[in-house]
mmCIF file of N, CA and C in Angstrom:
data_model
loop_
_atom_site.group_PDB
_atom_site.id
_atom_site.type_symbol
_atom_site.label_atom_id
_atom_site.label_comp_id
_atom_site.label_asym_id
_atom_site.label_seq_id
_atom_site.Cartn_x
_atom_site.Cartn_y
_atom_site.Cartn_z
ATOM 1 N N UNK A 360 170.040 107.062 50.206
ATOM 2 C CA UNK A 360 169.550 106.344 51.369
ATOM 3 C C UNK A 360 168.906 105.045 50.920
ATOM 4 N N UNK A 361 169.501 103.937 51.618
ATOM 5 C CA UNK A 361 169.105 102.675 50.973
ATOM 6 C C UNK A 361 168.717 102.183 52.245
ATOM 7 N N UNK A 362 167.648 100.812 52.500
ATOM 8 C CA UNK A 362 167.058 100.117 53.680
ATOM 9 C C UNK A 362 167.257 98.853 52.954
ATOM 10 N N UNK A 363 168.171 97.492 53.032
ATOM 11 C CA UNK A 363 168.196 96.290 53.115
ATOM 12 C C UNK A 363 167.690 95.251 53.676
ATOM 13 N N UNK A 364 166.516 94.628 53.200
ATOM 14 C CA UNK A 364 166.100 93.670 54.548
ATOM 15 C C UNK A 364 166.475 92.218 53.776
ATOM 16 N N UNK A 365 166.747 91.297 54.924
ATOM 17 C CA UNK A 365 167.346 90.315 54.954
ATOM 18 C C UNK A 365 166.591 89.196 55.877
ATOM 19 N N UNK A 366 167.253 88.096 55.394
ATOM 20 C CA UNK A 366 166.792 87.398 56.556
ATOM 21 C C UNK A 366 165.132 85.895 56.750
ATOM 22 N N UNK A 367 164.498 86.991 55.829
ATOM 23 C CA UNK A 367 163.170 85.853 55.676
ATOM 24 C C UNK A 367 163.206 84.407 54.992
ATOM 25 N N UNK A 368 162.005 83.587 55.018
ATOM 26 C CA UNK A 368 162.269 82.207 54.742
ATOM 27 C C UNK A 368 161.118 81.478 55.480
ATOM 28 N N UNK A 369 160.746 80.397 54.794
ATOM 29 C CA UNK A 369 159.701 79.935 55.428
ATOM 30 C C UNK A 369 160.136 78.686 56.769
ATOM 31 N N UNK A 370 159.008 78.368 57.679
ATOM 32 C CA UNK A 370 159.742 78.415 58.923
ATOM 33 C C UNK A 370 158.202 77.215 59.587
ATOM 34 N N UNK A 371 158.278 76.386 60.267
ATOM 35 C CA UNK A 371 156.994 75.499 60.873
ATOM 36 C C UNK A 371 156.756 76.676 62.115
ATOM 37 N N UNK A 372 156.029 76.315 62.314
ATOM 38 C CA UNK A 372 154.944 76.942 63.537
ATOM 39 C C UNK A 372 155.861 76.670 64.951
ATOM 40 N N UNK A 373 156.362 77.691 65.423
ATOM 41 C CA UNK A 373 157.626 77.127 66.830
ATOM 42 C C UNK A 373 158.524 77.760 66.785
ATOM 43 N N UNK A 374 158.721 77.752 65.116
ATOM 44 C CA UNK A 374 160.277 77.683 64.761
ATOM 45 C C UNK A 374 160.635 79.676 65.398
ATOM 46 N N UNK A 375 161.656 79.081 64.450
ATOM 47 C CA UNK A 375 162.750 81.214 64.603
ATOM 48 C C UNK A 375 163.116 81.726 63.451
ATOM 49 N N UNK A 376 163.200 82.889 63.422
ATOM 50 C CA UNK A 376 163.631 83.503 62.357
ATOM 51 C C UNK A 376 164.667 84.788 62.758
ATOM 52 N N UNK A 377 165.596 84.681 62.050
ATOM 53 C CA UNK A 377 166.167 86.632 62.696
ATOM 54 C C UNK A 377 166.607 87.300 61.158
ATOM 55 N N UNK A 378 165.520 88.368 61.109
ATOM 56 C CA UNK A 378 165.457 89.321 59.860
ATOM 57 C C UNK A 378 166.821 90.905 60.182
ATOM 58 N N UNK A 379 167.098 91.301 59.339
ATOM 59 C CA UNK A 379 168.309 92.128 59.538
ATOM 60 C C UNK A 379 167.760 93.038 58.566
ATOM 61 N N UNK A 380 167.948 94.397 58.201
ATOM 62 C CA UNK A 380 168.212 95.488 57.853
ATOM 63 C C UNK A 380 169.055 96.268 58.118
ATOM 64 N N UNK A 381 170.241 96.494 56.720
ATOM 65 C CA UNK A 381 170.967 97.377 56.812
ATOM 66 C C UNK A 381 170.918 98.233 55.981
ATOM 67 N N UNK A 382 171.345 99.733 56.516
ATOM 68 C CA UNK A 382 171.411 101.003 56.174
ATOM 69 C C UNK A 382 172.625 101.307 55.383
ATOM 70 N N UNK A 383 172.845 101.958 54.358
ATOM 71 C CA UNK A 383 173.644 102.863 53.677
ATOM 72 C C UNK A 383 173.108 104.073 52.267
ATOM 73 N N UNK A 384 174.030 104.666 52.603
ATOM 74 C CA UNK A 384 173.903 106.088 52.116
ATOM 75 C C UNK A 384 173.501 107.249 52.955
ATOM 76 N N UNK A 385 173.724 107.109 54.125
ATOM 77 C CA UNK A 385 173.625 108.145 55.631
ATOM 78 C C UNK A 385 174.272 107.552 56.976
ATOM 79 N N UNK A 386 174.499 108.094 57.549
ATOM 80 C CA UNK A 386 174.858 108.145 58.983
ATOM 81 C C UNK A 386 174.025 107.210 59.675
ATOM 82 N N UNK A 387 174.375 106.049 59.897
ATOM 83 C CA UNK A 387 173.119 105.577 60.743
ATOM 84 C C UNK A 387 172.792 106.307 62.490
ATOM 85 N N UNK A 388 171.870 107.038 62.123
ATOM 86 C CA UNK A 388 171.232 108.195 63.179
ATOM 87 C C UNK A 388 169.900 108.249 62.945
ATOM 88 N N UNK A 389 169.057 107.444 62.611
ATOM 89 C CA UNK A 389 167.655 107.626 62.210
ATOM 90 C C UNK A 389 167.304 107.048 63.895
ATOM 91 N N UNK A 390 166.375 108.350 64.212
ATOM 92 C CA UNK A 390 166.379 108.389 65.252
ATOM 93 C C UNK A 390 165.011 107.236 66.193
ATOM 94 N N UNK A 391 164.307 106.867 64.987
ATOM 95 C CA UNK A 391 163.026 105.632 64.986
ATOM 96 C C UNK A 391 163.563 105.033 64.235
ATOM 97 N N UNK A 392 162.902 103.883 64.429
ATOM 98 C CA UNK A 392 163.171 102.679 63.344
ATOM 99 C C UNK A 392 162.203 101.131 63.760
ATOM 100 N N UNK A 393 161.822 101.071 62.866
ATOM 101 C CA UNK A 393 160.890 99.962 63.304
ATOM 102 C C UNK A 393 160.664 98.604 62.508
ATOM 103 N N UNK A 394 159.749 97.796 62.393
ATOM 104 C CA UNK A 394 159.252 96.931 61.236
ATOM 105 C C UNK A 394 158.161 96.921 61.368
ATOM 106 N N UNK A 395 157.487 96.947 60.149
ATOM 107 C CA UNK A 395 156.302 96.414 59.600
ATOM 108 C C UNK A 395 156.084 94.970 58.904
ATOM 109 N N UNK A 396 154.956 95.147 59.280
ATOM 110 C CA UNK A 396 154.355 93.659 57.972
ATOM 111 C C UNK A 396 153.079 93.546 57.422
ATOM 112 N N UNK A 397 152.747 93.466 56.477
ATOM 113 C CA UNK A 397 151.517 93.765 55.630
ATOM 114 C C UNK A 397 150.584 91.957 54.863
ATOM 115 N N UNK A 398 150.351 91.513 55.985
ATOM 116 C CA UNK A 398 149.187 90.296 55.109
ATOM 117 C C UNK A 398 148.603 90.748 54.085
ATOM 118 N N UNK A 399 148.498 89.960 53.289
ATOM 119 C CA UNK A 399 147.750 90.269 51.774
ATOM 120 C C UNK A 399 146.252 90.501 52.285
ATOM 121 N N UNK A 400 145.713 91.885 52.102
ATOM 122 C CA UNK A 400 144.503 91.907 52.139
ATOM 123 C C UNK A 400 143.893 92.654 53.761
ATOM 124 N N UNK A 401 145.700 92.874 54.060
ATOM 125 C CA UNK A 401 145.447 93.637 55.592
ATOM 126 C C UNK A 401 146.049 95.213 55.163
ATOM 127 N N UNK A 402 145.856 96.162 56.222
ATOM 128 C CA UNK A 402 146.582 96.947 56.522
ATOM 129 C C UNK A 402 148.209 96.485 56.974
ATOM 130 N N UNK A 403 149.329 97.717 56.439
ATOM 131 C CA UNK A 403 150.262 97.265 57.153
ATOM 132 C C UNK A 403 150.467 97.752 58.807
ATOM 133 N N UNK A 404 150.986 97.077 59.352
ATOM 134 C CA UNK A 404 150.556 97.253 60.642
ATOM 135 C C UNK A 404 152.316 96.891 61.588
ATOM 136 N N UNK A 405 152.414 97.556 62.327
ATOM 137 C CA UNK A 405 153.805 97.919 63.302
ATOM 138 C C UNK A 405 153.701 96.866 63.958
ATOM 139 N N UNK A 406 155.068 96.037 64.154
ATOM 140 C CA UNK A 406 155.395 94.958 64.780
ATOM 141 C C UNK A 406 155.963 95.606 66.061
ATOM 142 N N UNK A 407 157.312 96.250 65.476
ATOM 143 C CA UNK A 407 158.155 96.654 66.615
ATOM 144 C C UNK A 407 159.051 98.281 66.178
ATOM 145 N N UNK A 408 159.048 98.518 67.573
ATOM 146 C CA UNK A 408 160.278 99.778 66.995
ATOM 147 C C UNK A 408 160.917 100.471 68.168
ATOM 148 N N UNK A 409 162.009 100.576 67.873
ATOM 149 C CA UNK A 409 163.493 101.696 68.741
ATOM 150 C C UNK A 409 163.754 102.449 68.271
ATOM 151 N N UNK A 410 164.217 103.252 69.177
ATOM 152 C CA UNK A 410 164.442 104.772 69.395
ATOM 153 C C UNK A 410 165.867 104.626 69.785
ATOM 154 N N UNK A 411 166.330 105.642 69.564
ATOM 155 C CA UNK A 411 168.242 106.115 69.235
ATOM 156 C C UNK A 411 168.246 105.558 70.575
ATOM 157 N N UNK A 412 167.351 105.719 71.933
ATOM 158 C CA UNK A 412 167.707 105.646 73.002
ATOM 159 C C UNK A 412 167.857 104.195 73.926
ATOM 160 N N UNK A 413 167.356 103.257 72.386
ATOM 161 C CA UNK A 413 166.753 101.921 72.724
ATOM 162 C C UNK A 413 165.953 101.695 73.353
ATOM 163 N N UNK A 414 164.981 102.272 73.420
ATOM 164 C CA UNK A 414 163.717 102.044 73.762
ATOM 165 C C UNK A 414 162.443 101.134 73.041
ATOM 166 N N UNK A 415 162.428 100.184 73.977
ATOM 167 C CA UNK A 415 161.658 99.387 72.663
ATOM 168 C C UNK A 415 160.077 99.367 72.904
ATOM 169 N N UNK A 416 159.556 99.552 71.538
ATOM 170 C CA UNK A 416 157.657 99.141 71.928
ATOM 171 C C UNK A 416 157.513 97.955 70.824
ATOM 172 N N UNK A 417 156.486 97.435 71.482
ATOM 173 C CA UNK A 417 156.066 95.933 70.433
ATOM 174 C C UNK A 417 154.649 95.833 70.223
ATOM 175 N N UNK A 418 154.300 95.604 69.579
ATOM 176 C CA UNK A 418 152.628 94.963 69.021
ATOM 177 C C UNK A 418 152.465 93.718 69.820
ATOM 178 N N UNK A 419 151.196 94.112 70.722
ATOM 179 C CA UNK A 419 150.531 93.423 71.496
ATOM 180 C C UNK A 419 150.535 91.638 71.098
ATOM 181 N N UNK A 420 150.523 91.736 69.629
ATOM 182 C CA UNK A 420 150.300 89.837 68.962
ATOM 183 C C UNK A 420 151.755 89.488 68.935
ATOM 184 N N UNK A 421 152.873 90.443 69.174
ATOM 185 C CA UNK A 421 153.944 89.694 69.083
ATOM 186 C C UNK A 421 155.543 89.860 70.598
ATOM 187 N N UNK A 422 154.446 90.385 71.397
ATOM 188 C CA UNK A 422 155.354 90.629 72.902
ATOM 189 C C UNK A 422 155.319 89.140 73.574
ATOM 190 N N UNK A 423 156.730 89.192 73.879
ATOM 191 C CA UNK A 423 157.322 88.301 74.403
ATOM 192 C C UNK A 423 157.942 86.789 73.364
ATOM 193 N N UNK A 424 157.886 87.212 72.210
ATOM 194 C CA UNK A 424 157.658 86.333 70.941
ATOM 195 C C UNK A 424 158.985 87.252 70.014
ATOM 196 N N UNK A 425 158.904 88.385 69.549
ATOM 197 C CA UNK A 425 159.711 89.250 69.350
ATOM 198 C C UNK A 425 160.492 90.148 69.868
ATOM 199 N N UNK A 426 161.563 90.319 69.410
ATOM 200 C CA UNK A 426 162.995 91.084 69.747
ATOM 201 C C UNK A 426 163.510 91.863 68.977
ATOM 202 N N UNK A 427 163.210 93.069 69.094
ATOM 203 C CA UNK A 427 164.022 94.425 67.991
ATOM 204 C C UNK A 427 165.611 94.692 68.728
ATOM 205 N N UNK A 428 166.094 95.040 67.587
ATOM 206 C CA UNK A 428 167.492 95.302 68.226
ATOM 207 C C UNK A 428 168.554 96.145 67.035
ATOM 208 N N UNK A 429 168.823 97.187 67.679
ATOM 209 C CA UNK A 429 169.757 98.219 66.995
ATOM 210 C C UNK A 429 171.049 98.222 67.043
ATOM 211 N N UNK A 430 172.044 98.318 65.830
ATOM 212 C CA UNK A 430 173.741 98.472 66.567
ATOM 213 C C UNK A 430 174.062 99.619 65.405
ATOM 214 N N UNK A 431 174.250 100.735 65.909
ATOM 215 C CA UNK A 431 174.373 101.990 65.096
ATOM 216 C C UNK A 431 175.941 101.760 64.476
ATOM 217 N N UNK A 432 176.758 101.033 65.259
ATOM 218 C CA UNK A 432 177.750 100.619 64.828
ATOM 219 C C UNK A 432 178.299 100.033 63.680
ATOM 220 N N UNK A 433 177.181 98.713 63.507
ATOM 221 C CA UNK A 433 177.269 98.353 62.457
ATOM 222 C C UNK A 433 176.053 98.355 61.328
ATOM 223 N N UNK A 434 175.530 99.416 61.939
ATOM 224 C CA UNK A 434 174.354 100.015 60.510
ATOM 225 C C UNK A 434 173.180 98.809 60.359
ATOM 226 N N UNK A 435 173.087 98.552 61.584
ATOM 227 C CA UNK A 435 172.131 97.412 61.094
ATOM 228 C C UNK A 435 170.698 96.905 62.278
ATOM 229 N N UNK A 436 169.788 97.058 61.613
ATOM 230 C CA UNK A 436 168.210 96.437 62.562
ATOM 231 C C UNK A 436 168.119 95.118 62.193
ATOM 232 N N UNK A 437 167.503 94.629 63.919
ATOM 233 C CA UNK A 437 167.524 93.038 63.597
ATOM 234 C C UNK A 437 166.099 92.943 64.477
ATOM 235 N N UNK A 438 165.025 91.841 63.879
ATOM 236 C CA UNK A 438 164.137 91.238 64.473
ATOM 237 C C UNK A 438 164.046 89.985 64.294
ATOM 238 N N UNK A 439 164.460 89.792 66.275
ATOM 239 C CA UNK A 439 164.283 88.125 66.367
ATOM 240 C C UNK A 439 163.197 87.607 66.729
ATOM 241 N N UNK A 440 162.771 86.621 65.736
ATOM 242 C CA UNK A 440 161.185 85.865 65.959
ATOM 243 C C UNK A 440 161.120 84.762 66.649
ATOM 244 N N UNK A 441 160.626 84.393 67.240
ATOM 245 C CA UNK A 441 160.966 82.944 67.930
ATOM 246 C C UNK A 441 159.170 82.707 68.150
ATOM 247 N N UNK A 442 159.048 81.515 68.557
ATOM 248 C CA UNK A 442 157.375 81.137 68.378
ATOM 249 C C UNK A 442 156.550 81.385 67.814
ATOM 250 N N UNK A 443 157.200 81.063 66.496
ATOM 251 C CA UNK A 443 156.398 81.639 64.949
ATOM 252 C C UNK A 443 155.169 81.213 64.984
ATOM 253 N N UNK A 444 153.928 81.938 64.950
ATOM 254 C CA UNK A 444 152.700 81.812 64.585
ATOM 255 C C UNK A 444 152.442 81.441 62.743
ATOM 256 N N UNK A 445 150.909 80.788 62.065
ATOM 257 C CA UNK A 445 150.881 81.190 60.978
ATOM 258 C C UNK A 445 150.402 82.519 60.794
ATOM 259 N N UNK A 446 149.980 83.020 61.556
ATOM 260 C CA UNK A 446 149.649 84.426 61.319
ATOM 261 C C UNK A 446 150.982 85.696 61.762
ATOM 262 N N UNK A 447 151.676 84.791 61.219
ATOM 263 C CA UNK A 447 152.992 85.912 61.714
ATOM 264 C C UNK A 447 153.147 85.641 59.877
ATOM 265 N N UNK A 448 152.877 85.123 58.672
ATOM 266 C CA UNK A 448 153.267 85.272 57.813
ATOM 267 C C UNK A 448 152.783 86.568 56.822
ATOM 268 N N UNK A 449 153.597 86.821 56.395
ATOM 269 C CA UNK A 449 153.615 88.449 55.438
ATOM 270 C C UNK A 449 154.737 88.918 55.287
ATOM 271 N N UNK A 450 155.143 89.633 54.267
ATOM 272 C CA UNK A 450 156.301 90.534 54.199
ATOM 273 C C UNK A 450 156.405 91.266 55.222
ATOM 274 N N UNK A 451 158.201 91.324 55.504
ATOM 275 C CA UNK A 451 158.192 92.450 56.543
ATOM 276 C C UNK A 451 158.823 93.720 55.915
ATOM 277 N N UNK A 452 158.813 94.570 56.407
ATOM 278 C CA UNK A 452 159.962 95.848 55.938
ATOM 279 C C UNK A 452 160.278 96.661 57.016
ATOM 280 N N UNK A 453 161.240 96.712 56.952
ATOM 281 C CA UNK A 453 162.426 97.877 57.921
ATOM 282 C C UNK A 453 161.423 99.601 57.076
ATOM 283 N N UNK A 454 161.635 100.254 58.486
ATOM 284 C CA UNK A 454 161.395 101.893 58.557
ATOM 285 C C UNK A 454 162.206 102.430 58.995
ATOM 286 N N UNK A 455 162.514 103.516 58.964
ATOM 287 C CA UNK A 455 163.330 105.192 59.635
ATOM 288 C C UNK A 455 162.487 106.140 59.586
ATOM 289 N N UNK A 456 163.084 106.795 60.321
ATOM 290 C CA UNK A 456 162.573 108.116 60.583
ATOM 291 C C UNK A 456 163.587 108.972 61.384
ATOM 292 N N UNK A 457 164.030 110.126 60.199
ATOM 293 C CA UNK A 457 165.311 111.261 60.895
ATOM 294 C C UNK A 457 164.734 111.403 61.993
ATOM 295 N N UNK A 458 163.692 111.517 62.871
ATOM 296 C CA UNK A 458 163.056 112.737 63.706
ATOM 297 C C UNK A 458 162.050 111.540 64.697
ATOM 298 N N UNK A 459 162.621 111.851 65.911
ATOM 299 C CA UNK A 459 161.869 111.375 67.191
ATOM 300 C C UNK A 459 160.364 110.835 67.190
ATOM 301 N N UNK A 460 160.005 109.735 67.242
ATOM 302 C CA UNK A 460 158.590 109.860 66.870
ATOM 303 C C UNK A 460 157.942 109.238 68.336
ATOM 304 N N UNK A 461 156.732 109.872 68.533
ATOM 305 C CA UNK A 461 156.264 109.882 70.292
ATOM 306 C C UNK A 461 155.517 108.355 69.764
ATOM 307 N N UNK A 462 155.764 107.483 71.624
ATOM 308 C CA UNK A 462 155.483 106.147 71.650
ATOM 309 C C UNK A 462 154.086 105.665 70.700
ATOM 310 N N UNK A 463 153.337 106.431 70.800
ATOM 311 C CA UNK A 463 151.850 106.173 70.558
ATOM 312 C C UNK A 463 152.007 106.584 69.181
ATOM 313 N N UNK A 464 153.139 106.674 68.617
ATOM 314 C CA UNK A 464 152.420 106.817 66.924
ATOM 315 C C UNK A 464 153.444 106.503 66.220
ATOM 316 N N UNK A 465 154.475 105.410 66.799
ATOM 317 C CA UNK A 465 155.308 104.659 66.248
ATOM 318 C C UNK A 465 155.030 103.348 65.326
ATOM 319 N N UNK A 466 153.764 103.206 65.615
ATOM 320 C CA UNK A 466 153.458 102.297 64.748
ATOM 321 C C UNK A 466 152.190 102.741 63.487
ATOM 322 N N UNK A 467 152.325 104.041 63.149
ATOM 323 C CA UNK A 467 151.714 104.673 61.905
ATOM 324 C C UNK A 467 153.160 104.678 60.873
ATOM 325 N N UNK A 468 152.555 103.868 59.897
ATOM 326 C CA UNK A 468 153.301 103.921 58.921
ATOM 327 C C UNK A 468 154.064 105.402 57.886
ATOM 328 N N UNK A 469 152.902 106.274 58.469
ATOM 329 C CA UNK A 469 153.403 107.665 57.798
ATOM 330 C C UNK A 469 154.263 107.893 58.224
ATOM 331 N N UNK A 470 154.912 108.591 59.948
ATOM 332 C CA UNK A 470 155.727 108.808 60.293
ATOM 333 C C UNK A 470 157.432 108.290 59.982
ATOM 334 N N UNK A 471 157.286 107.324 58.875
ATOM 335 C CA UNK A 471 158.573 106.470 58.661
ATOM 336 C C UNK A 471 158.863 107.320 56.889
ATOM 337 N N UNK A 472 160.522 108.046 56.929
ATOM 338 C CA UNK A 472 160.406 108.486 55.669
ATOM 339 C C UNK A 472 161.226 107.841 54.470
ATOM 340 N N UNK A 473 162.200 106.380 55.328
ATOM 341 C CA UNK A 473 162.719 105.545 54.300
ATOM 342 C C UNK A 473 162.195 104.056 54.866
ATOM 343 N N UNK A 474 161.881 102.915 53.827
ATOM 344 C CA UNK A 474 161.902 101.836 53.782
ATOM 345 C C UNK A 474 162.572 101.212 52.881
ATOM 346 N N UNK A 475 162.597 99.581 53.458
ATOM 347 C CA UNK A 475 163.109 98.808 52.422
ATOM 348 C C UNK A 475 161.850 97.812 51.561
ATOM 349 N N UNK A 476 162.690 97.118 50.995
ATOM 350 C CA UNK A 476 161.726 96.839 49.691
ATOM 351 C C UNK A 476 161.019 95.148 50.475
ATOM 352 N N UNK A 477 161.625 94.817 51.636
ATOM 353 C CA UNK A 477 160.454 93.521 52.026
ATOM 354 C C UNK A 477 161.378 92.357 51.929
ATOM 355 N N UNK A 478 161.334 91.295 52.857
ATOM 356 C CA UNK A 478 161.464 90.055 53.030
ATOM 357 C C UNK A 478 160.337 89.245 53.819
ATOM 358 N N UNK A 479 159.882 88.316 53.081
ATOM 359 C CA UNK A 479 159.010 87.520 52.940
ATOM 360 C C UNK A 479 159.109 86.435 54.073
ATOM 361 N N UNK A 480 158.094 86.104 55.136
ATOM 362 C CA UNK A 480 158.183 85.297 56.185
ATOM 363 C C UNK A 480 156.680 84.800 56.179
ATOM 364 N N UNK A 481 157.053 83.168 56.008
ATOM 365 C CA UNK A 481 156.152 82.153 55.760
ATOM 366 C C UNK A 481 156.046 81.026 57.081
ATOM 367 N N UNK A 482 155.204 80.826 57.575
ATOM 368 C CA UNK A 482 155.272 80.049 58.449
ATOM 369 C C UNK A 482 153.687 79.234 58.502
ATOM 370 N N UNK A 483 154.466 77.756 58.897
ATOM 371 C CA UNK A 483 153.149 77.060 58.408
ATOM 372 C C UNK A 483 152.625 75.804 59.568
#
């Protein structure tokens, strides 16, 4: 089970970004899936995340600003950024989770049992 993230790059204050994660070595069926991002010196903390059913929840600092989006088809999570803050900068990383996870605790990092290794989003 591998998590690919893609996509980061530094970006002015306005700008857009669209980060991608793709899956291989399973079925893409992970039934959560989300992103994180971790400021140096913060907790990591839940941006966004869908459910098999597409159901989407977002972090309050980034609704209406961010866009999660799933295609089981082609094995791949995408978050589109648009009205980049500087405080939108930090690594992000793609999560899974085999197993349903209830709205209110989708954004605890435990509940996620594969990640990827981080792409870096700078905005200035």
């Amino acid at each position: 089970v591998q998590l690919v993230e893609s996509g980061g790059g530094s970006v002015q204050a306005g700008g857009s970004l669209r980060l991608s994660c793709s899956g291989s070595g399973y079925t893409y069926n992970s039934r959560c899936m989300a992103w994180f991002r971790q400021a140096p010196g913060k907790e990591r903390e839940g941006v966004a995340a869908v459910d098999e059913r597409f159901r989407r929840t977002y972090a309050d600092s980034v609704k209406g600003r961010f866009t999660i989006s799933r295609d089981n088809a082609e094995k791949i999570l995408c978050l589109q950024m648009d009205k980049l803050k500087p405080e939108d900068t930090a690594p992000y990383y793609c999560a899974a989770s085999l197993y349903m996870i209830q709205i209110q605790m989708r954004f605890r990092a435990g509940e996620y049992g594969w990640w990827g290794q981080g792409t870096q989003v700078t905005v200035s």
